[in-house]
Amino acid sequence: MIFKVYQNYISKQFLLTFVKTVFVFVTLAFILNIFEEINFFKDLEVSIGLPIFLTILNIPSILFEIFPFIFLITTQFFFIKLIEQNENVSFKNFGLSNSKIINLLAILSFLVGVVIVTIFYNLSSNLKHSYLNIKNSYAKDNKYLAVITENGIWIKDAKDGITSIINAENLKGNILNNVDIVQFDEDFNFIQNISADKINIENKIWKSNSALLNNEQKSNLRVNDFNLSTNINFQDINSLFSNLTSLSFFELNNLKNKYNDINYSSIEVDSAIQKIFSFPFYLMLMTILSSTIMMNIKQNRTKIFHLIFGILISVIIYYLSFFFEELGKNEQVPVIVSIWVPLLMIGIVSMINLVRINEK
């Protein structure tokens, strides 16, 4: 019975500390993001309400990315409070060991992680989608649009008074394959149709060794070394397809299937899906790591020391995860390895610290 009372107490205190930490990070994210939005709209005649609204839409997505570090810092402040109020001594007197406290916090973090993935992530992705749509409507270079459907890649591009509707079967590297382009003038009158087996889109001047042109004056005109001036290149298209934070889990899965249908690399989508699956474990391991660190360092350290130490650990873990994630995206290692190996390393360090705690 006594353990259930302490479990409830510890859970409530941890969640309360978590809510306070989230509030602090929401405030920081708002301050940092609002300046970015104001700078974006500085040359446009919009009210201050629009940057504020966009910031609110973007904050949940920012929070999702930094939740692991929020859990790390939350755990630090939870233990600081226990130590300051000598509650850790009281727990030991009632037979509640350090390992039992850590197990409780780990399970609690995992459950919160499941809620974040199933509810919060879908909410944040929808808000991020609205954020991108609104912001893109004000973008100065918003002259092109690219989407992927079951019929291949579709691109709309407007350049020098000519609108080009482009359809390609697939994209392999810098090459669009089996391309059909229909061009219209500003009044949407037909200009010509262009067909090519392959078009190199490495630069904004698209190039094809051979293209077939059809217009009102000529039909089936074969043009060698054909060039097409556009607003978009391979990197632009890739960046349009790579903002995956605005897609829910089911939308990511559908996008992966579309990518596979047109032979477009789905590595980044696979990476995003694996990150979602691993997220509750990530939060749990960050809580265990922070708990074991707090129990292994001297208890007379200041709050500033713990905060700086937590930030340092967060930076190290961030760059470690980023390094492995890039290896996965560049196909140096399998995607599943790039996501789970950093978590395995965090787990090993945590287990070593946990053994030391149990030996005390």
PDB file of N, CA, C and O in Angstrom, residues 33-63:
ATOM      1  N   ASN A  33      10.801  32.061 -32.366  1.00  0.00           N
ATOM      2  CA  ASN A  33      10.117  31.903 -33.648  1.00  0.00           C
ATOM      3  C   ASN A  33       9.422  33.185 -34.097  1.00  0.00           C
ATOM      4  O   ASN A  33       9.358  33.466 -35.292  1.00  0.00           O
ATOM      5  N   ILE A  34       8.924  33.974 -33.149  1.00  0.00           N
ATOM      6  CA  ILE A  34       8.198  35.188 -33.528  1.00  0.00           C
ATOM      7  C   ILE A  34       9.115  36.173 -34.231  1.00  0.00           C
ATOM      8  O   ILE A  34       8.715  36.848 -35.187  1.00  0.00           O
ATOM      9  N   PHE A  35      10.382  36.231 -33.803  1.00  0.00           N
ATOM     10  CA  PHE A  35      11.341  37.111 -34.480  1.00  0.00           C
ATOM     11  C   PHE A  35      11.627  36.627 -35.897  1.00  0.00           C
ATOM     12  O   PHE A  35      11.778  37.438 -36.817  1.00  0.00           O
ATOM     13  N   GLU A  36      11.679  35.309 -36.069  1.00  0.00           N
ATOM     14  CA  GLU A  36      11.899  34.756 -37.409  1.00  0.00           C
ATOM     15  C   GLU A  36      10.731  35.086 -38.329  1.00  0.00           C
ATOM     16  O   GLU A  36      10.921  35.445 -39.495  1.00  0.00           O
ATOM     17  N   GLU A  37       9.505  34.972 -37.802  1.00  0.00           N
ATOM     18  CA  GLU A  37       8.327  35.258 -38.618  1.00  0.00           C
ATOM     19  C   GLU A  37       8.226  36.750 -38.940  1.00  0.00           C
ATOM     20  O   GLU A  37       7.881  37.131 -40.063  1.00  0.00           O
ATOM     21  N   ILE A  38       8.534  37.586 -37.964  1.00  0.00           N
ATOM     22  CA  ILE A  38       8.502  39.037 -38.207  1.00  0.00           C
ATOM     23  C   ILE A  38       9.518  39.418 -39.271  1.00  0.00           C
ATOM     24  O   ILE A  38       9.244  40.236 -40.161  1.00  0.00           O
ATOM     25  N   ASN A  39      10.699  38.809 -39.224  1.00  0.00           N
ATOM     26  CA  ASN A  39      11.723  39.079 -40.225  1.00  0.00           C
ATOM     27  C   ASN A  39      11.271  38.614 -41.612  1.00  0.00           C
ATOM     28  O   ASN A  39      11.550  39.265 -42.619  1.00  0.00           O
ATOM     29  N   PHE A  40      10.534  37.499 -41.664  1.00  0.00           N
ATOM     30  CA  PHE A  40      10.034  36.988 -42.945  1.00  0.00           C
ATOM     31  C   PHE A  40       9.033  37.956 -43.575  1.00  0.00           C
ATOM     32  O   PHE A  40       9.015  38.153 -44.794  1.00  0.00           O
ATOM     33  N   PHE A  41       8.181  38.577 -42.730  1.00  0.00           N
ATOM     34  CA  PHE A  41       7.118  39.443 -43.245  1.00  0.00           C
ATOM     35  C   PHE A  41       7.485  40.929 -43.221  1.00  0.00           C
ATOM     36  O   PHE A  41       6.609  41.769 -43.451  1.00  0.00           O
ATOM     37  N   LYS A  42       8.757  41.242 -42.954  1.00  0.00           N
ATOM     38  CA  LYS A  42       9.131  42.644 -42.777  1.00  0.00           C
ATOM     39  C   LYS A  42       8.877  43.504 -44.006  1.00  0.00           C
ATOM     40  O   LYS A  42       8.624  44.706 -43.894  1.00  0.00           O
ATOM     41  N   ASP A  43       8.929  42.907 -45.200  1.00  0.00           N
ATOM     42  CA  ASP A  43       8.713  43.674 -46.429  1.00  0.00           C
ATOM     43  C   ASP A  43       7.292  43.536 -46.964  1.00  0.00           C
ATOM     44  O   ASP A  43       6.986  44.006 -48.066  1.00  0.00           O
ATOM     45  N   LEU A  44       6.427  42.870 -46.218  1.00  0.00           N
ATOM     46  CA  LEU A  44       5.047  42.662 -46.644  1.00  0.00           C
ATOM     47  C   LEU A  44       4.098  43.412 -45.717  1.00  0.00           C
ATOM     48  O   LEU A  44       4.368  43.580 -44.529  1.00  0.00           O
ATOM     49  N   GLU A  45       3.013  43.855 -46.266  1.00  0.00           N
ATOM     50  CA  GLU A  45       2.037  44.604 -45.482  1.00  0.00           C
ATOM     51  C   GLU A  45       1.047  43.636 -44.823  1.00  0.00           C
ATOM     52  O   GLU A  45      -0.024  43.339 -45.352  1.00  0.00           O
ATOM     53  N   VAL A  46       1.441  43.136 -43.658  1.00  0.00           N
ATOM     54  CA  VAL A  46       0.582  42.235 -42.891  1.00  0.00           C
ATOM     55  C   VAL A  46       0.528  42.728 -41.451  1.00  0.00           C
ATOM     56  O   VAL A  46       1.439  43.421 -40.977  1.00  0.00           O
ATOM     57  N   SER A  47      -0.521  42.361 -40.732  1.00  0.00           N
ATOM     58  CA  SER A  47      -0.642  42.749 -39.328  1.00  0.00           C
ATOM     59  C   SER A  47       0.239  41.854 -38.462  1.00  0.00           C
ATOM     60  O   SER A  47       0.642  40.761 -38.877  1.00  0.00           O
ATOM     61  N   ILE A  48       0.526  42.302 -37.249  1.00  0.00           N
ATOM     62  CA  ILE A  48       1.351  41.535 -36.314  1.00  0.00           C
ATOM     63  C   ILE A  48       0.662  40.231 -35.943  1.00  0.00           C
ATOM     64  O   ILE A  48       1.305  39.268 -35.515  1.00  0.00           O
ATOM     65  N   GLY A  49      -0.658  40.180 -36.136  1.00  0.00           N
ATOM     66  CA  GLY A  49      -1.397  38.971 -35.786  1.00  0.00           C
ATOM     67  C   GLY A  49      -0.994  37.763 -36.606  1.00  0.00           C
ATOM     68  O   GLY A  49      -1.030  36.631 -36.105  1.00  0.00           O
ATOM     69  N   LEU A  50      -0.600  37.980 -37.876  1.00  0.00           N
ATOM     70  CA  LEU A  50      -0.228  36.851 -38.737  1.00  0.00           C
ATOM     71  C   LEU A  50       1.048  36.164 -38.248  1.00  0.00           C
ATOM     72  O   LEU A  50       1.058  34.929 -38.114  1.00  0.00           O
ATOM     73  N   PRO A  51       2.148  36.904 -37.962  1.00  0.00           N
ATOM     74  CA  PRO A  51       3.330  36.231 -37.407  1.00  0.00           C
ATOM     75  C   PRO A  51       3.041  35.504 -36.097  1.00  0.00           C
ATOM     76  O   PRO A  51       3.571  34.413 -35.854  1.00  0.00           O
ATOM     77  N   ILE A  52       2.212  36.108 -35.247  1.00  0.00           N
ATOM     78  CA  ILE A  52       1.862  35.464 -33.980  1.00  0.00           C
ATOM     79  C   ILE A  52       1.089  34.169 -34.243  1.00  0.00           C
ATOM     80  O   ILE A  52       1.363  33.123 -33.624  1.00  0.00           O
ATOM     81  N   PHE A  53       0.130  34.225 -35.151  1.00  0.00           N
ATOM     82  CA  PHE A  53      -0.667  33.043 -35.485  1.00  0.00           C
ATOM     83  C   PHE A  53       0.209  31.934 -36.065  1.00  0.00           C
ATOM     84  O   PHE A  53       0.075  30.755 -35.693  1.00  0.00           O
ATOM     85  N   LEU A  54       1.118  32.287 -36.970  1.00  0.00           N
ATOM     86  CA  LEU A  54       2.014  31.290 -37.564  1.00  0.00           C
ATOM     87  C   LEU A  54       2.945  30.689 -36.514  1.00  0.00           C
ATOM     88  O   LEU A  54       3.243  29.491 -36.559  1.00  0.00           O
ATOM     89  N   THR A  55       3.388  31.507 -35.578  1.00  0.00           N
ATOM     90  CA  THR A  55       4.243  31.007 -34.505  1.00  0.00           C
ATOM     91  C   THR A  55       3.507  29.972 -33.665  1.00  0.00           C
ATOM     92  O   THR A  55       4.061  28.922 -33.321  1.00  0.00           O
ATOM     93  N   ILE A  56       2.253  30.260 -33.354  1.00  0.00           N
ATOM     94  CA  ILE A  56       1.445  29.314 -32.574  1.00  0.00           C
ATOM     95  C   ILE A  56       1.263  28.001 -33.335  1.00  0.00           C
ATOM     96  O   ILE A  56       1.332  26.908 -32.746  1.00  0.00           O
ATOM     97  N   LEU A  57       1.062  28.089 -34.642  1.00  0.00           N
ATOM     98  CA  LEU A  57       0.914  26.878 -35.452  1.00  0.00           C
ATOM     99  C   LEU A  57       2.200  26.060 -35.487  1.00  0.00           C
ATOM    100  O   LEU A  57       2.155  24.822 -35.554  1.00  0.00           O
ATOM    101  N   ASN A  58       3.346  26.724 -35.427  1.00  0.00           N
ATOM    102  CA  ASN A  58       4.631  26.048 -35.591  1.00  0.00           C
ATOM    103  C   ASN A  58       5.188  25.487 -34.291  1.00  0.00           C
ATOM    104  O   ASN A  58       6.006  24.554 -34.311  1.00  0.00           O
ATOM    105  N   ILE A  59       4.775  26.024 -33.150  1.00  0.00           N
ATOM    106  CA  ILE A  59       5.344  25.619 -31.857  1.00  0.00           C
ATOM    107  C   ILE A  59       5.185  24.128 -31.564  1.00  0.00           C
ATOM    108  O   ILE A  59       6.147  23.481 -31.112  1.00  0.00           O
ATOM    109  N   PRO A  60       4.003  23.510 -31.788  1.00  0.00           N
ATOM    110  CA  PRO A  60       3.897  22.070 -31.497  1.00  0.00           C
ATOM    111  C   PRO A  60       4.923  21.221 -32.246  1.00  0.00           C
ATOM    112  O   PRO A  60       5.465  20.263 -31.687  1.00  0.00           O
ATOM    113  N   SER A  61       5.205  21.569 -33.499  1.00  0.00           N
ATOM    114  CA  SER A  61       6.200  20.830 -34.266  1.00  0.00           C
ATOM    115  C   SER A  61       7.594  21.000 -33.670  1.00  0.00           C
ATOM    116  O   SER A  61       8.378  20.045 -33.615  1.00  0.00           O
ATOM    117  N   ILE A  62       7.904  22.210 -33.219  1.00  0.00           N
ATOM    118  CA  ILE A  62       9.194  22.456 -32.570  1.00  0.00           C
ATOM    119  C   ILE A  62       9.299  21.653 -31.285  1.00  0.00           C
ATOM    120  O   ILE A  62      10.334  21.036 -30.991  1.00  0.00           O
ATOM    121  N   LEU A  63       8.217  21.642 -30.509  1.00  0.00           N
ATOM    122  CA  LEU A  63       8.204  20.900 -29.250  1.00  0.00           C
ATOM    123  C   LEU A  63       8.456  19.419 -29.476  1.00  0.00           C
ATOM    124  O   LEU A  63       9.194  18.779 -28.722  1.00  0.00           O
TER     125      LEU A  63
END
